[in-house]
PDB file of C-alpha atoms in Angstrom:
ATOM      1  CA  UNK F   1      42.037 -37.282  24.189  1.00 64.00           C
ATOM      2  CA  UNK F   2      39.696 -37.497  26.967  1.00 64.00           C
ATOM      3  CA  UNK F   3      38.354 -33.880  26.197  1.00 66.00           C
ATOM      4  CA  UNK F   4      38.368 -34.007  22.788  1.00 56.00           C
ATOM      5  CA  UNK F   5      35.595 -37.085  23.091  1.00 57.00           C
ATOM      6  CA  UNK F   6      33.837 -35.119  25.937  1.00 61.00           C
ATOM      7  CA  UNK F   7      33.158 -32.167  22.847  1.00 57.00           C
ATOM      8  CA  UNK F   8      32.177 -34.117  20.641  1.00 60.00           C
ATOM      9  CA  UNK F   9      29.361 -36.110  22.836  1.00 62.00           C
ATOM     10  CA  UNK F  10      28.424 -32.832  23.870  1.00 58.00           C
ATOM     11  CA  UNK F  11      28.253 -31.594  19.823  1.00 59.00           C
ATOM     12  CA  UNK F  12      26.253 -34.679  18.970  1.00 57.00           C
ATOM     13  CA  UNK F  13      23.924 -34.610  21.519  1.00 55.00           C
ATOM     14  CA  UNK F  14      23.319 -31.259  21.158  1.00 56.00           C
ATOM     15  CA  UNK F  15      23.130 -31.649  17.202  1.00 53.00           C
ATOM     16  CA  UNK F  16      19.996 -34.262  17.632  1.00 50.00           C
ATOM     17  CA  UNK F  17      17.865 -31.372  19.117  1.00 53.00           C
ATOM     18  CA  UNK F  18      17.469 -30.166  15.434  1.00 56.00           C
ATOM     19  CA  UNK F  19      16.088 -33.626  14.758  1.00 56.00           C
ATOM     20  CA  UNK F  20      12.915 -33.204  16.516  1.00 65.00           C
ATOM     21  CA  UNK F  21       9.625 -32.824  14.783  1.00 78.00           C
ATOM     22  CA  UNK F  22       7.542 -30.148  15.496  1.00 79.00           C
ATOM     23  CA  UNK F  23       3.630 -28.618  14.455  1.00 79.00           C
ATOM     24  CA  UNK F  24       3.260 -25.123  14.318  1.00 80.00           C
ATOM     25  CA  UNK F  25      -0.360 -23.373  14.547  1.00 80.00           C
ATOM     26  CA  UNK F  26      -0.510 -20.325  13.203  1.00 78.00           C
ATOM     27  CA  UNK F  27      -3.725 -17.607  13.343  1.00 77.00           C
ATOM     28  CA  UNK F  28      -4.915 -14.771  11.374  1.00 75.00           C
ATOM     29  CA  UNK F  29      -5.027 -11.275  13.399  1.00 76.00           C
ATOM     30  CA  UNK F  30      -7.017  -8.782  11.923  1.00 79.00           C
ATOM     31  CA  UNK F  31      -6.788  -5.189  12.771  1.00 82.00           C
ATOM     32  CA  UNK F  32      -8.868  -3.802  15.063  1.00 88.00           C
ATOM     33  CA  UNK F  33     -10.363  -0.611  13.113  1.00 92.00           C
ATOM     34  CA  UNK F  34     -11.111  -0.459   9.518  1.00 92.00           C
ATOM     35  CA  UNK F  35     -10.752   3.418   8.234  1.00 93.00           C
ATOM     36  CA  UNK F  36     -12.214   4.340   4.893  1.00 95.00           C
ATOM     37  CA  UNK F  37     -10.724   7.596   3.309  1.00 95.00           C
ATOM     38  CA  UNK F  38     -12.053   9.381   0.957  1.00 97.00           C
ATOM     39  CA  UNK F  39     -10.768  11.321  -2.741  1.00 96.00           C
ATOM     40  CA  UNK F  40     -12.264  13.883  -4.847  1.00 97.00           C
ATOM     41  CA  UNK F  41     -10.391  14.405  -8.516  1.00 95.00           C
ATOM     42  CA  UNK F  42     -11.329  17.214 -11.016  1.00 95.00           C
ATOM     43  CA  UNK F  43     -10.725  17.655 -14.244  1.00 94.00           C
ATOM     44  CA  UNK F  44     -11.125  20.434 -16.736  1.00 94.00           C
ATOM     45  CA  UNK F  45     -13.686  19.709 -19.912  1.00 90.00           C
ATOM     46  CA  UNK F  46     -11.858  22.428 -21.525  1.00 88.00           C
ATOM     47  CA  UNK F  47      -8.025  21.130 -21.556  1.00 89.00           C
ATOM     48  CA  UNK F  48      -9.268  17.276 -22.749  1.00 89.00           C
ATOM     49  CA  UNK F  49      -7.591  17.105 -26.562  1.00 90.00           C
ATOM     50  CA  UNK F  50     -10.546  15.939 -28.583  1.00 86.00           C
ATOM     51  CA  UNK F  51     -12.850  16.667 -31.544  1.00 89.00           C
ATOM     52  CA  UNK F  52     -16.352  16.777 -29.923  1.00 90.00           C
ATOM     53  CA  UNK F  53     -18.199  17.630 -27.115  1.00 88.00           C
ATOM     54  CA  UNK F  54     -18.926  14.056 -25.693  1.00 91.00           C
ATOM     55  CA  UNK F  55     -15.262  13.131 -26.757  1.00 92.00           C
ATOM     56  CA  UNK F  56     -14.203  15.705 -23.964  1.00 90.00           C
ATOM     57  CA  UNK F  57     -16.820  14.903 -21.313  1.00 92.00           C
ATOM     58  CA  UNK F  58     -15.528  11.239 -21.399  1.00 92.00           C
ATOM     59  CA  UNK F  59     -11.929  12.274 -21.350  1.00 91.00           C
ATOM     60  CA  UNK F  60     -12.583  14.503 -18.495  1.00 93.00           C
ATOM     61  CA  UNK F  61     -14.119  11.677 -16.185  1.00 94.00           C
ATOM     62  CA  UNK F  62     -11.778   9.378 -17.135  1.00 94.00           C
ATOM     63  CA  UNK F  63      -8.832  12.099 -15.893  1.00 93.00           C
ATOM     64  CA  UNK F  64     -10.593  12.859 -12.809  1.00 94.00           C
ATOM     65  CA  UNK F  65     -11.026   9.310 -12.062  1.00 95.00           C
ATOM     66  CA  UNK F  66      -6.773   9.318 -12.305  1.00 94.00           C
ATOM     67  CA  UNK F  67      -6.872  12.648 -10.268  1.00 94.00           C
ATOM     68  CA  UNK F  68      -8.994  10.706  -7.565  1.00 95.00           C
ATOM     69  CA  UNK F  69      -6.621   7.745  -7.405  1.00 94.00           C
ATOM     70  CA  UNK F  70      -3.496   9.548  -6.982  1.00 93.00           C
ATOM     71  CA  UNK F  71      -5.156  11.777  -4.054  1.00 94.00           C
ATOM     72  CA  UNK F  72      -6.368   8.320  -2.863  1.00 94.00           C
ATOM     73  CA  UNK F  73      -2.218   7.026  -3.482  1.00 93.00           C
ATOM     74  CA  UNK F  74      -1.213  10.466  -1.932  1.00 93.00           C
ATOM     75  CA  UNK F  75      -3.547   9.547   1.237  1.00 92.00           C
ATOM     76  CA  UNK F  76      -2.031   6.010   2.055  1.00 91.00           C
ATOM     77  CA  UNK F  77       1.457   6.439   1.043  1.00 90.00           C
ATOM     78  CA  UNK F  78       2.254   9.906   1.346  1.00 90.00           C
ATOM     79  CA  UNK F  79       4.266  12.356  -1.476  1.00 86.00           C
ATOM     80  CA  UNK F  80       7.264  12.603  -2.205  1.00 85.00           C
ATOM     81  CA  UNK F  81       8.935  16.848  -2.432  1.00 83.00           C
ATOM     82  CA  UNK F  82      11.691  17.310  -3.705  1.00 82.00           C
ATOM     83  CA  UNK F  83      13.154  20.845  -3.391  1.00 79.00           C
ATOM     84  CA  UNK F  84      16.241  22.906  -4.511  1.00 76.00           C
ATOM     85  CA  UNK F  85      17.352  26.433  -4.599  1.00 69.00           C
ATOM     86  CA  UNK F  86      20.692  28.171  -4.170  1.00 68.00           C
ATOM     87  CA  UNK F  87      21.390  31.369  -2.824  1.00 61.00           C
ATOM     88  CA  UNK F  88      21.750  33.395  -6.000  1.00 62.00           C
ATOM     89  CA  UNK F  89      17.684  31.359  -6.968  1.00 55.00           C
ATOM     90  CA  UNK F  90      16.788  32.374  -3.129  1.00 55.00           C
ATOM     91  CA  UNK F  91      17.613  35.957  -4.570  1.00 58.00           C
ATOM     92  CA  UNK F  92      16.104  35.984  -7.894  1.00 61.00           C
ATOM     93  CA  UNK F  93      12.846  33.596  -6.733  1.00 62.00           C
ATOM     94  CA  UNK F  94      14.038  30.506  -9.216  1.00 64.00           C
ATOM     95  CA  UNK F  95      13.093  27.835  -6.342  1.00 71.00           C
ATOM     96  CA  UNK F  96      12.784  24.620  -8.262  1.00 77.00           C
ATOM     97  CA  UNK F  97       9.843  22.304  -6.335  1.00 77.00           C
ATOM     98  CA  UNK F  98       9.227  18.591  -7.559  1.00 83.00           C
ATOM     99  CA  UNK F  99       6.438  16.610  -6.003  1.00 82.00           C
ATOM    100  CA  UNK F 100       5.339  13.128  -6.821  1.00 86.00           C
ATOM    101  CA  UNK F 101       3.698  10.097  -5.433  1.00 86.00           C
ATOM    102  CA  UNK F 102       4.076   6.234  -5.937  1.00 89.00           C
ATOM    103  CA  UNK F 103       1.940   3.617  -4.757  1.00 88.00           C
ATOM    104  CA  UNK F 104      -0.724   0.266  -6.241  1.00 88.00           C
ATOM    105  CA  UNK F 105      -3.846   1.163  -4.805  1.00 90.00           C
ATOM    106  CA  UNK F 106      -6.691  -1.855  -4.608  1.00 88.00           C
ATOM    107  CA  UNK F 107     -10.059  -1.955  -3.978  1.00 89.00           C
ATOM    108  CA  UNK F 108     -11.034   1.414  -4.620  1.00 94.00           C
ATOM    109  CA  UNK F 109     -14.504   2.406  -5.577  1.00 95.00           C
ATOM    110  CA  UNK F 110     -16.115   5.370  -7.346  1.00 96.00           C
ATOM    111  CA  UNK F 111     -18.738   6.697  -5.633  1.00 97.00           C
ATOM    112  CA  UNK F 112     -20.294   9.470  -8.028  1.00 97.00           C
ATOM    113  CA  UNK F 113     -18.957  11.200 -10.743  1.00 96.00           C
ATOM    114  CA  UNK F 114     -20.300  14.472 -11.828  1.00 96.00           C
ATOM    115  CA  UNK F 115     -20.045  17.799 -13.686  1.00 94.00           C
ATOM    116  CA  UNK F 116     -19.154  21.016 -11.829  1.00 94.00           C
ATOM    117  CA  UNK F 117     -19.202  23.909 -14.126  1.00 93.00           C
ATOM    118  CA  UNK F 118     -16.356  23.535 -16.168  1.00 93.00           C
ATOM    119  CA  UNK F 119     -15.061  20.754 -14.691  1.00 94.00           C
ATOM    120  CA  UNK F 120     -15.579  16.816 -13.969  1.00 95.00           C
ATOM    121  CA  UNK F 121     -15.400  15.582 -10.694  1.00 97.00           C
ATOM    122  CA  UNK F 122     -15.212  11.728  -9.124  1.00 97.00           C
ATOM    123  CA  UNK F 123     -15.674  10.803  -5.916  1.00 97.00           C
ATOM    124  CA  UNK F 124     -13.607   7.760  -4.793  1.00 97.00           C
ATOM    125  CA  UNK F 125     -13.626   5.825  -1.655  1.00 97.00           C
ATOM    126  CA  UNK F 126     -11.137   3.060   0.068  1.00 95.00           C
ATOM    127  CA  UNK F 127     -12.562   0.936   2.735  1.00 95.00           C
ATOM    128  CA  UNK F 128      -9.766  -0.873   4.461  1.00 92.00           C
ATOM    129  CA  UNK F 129     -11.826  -3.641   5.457  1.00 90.00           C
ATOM    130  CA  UNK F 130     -11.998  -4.505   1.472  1.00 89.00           C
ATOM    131  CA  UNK F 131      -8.056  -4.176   1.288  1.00 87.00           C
ATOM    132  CA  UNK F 132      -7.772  -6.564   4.063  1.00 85.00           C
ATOM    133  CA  UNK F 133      -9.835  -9.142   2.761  1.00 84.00           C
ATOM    134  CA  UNK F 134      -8.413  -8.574  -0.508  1.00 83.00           C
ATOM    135  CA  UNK F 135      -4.591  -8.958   0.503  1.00 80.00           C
ATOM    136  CA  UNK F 136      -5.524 -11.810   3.085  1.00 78.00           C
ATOM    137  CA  UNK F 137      -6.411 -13.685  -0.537  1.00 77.00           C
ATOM    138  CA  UNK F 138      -3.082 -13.221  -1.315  1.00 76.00           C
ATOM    139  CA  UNK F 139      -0.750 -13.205   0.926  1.00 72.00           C
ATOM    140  CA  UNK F 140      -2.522 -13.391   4.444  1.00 67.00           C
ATOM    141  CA  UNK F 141      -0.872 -11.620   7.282  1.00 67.00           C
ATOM    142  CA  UNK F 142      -0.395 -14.700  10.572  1.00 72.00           C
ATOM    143  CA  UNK F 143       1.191 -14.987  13.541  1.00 74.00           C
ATOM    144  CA  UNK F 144       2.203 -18.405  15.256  1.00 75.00           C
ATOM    145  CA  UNK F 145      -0.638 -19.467  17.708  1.00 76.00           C
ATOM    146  CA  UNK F 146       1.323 -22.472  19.207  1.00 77.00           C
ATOM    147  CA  UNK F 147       4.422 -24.493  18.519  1.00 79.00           C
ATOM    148  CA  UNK F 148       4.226 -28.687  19.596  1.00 77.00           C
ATOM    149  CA  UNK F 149       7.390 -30.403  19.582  1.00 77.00           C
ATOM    150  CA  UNK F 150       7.516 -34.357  19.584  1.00 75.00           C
TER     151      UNK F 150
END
């Protein structure tokens, strides 16, 4: 009887230690280099599916814009390969290759977008420094500066 009372001080006053109050400081920690990498997407005037001339231009921008983002996507979150062949493909050549890439990209800017023969082309830029701020809005990265119990 005598140790089953001796536990159970020993669980309550342990227990009341969850009871205390406590303020916890925390801090932001920002990184300490800020890398901007850069994209260049083409696009050909020639493949855009449309009736005139300025129809095509605008189509072709607006693809090499995409072409710039997912170089930009391919950049921060690397791609994806998929690849499969049997022996008998390995043989004839059939190698089947799949590639693809998956990622939000924010704060990207274009930087010029021009024609090159045939083609459009956009120059894109990401400045980590403008990610930063612009996930810190969100959903800020901390770390506890200091803990006060009472």
């Amino acid at each position: 009887m005598r140790i089953v009372f001796i536990f159970l001080s020993l669980g309550l006053l342990s227990g009341c230690s969850m009871f205390y109050d406590r303020e916890v400081q925390w801090e932001t920690v920002p990184p300490k280099t800020f890398p901007v990498i850069k994209a260049v997407g083409y696009a050909p005037l020639a493949e855009q599916k449309a009736d005139s001339a300025e129809q095509r231009m605008l189509m072709a921008i607006k693809a090499s814009k995409l072409e710039a983002y997912r170089e930009l996507a391919e950049q921060v979150y690397g791609q994806k390969v998929d690849y499969k062949v049997t022996m008998q493909q390995a043989v004839i050549g059939n190698d089947k290759l799949k590639a693809s890439v998956q990622g939000i990209i924010k704060g990207a800017r274009v930087v010029k977008t021009y024609p090159v023969g045939e083609f459009y082309a956009t120059e894109m830029e990401l400045d980590f420094k403008q990610v930063y701020e612009i996930y810190q809005n969100s959903s800020p990265v901390r770390r506890i500066k200091s803990v006060k119990y009472y």
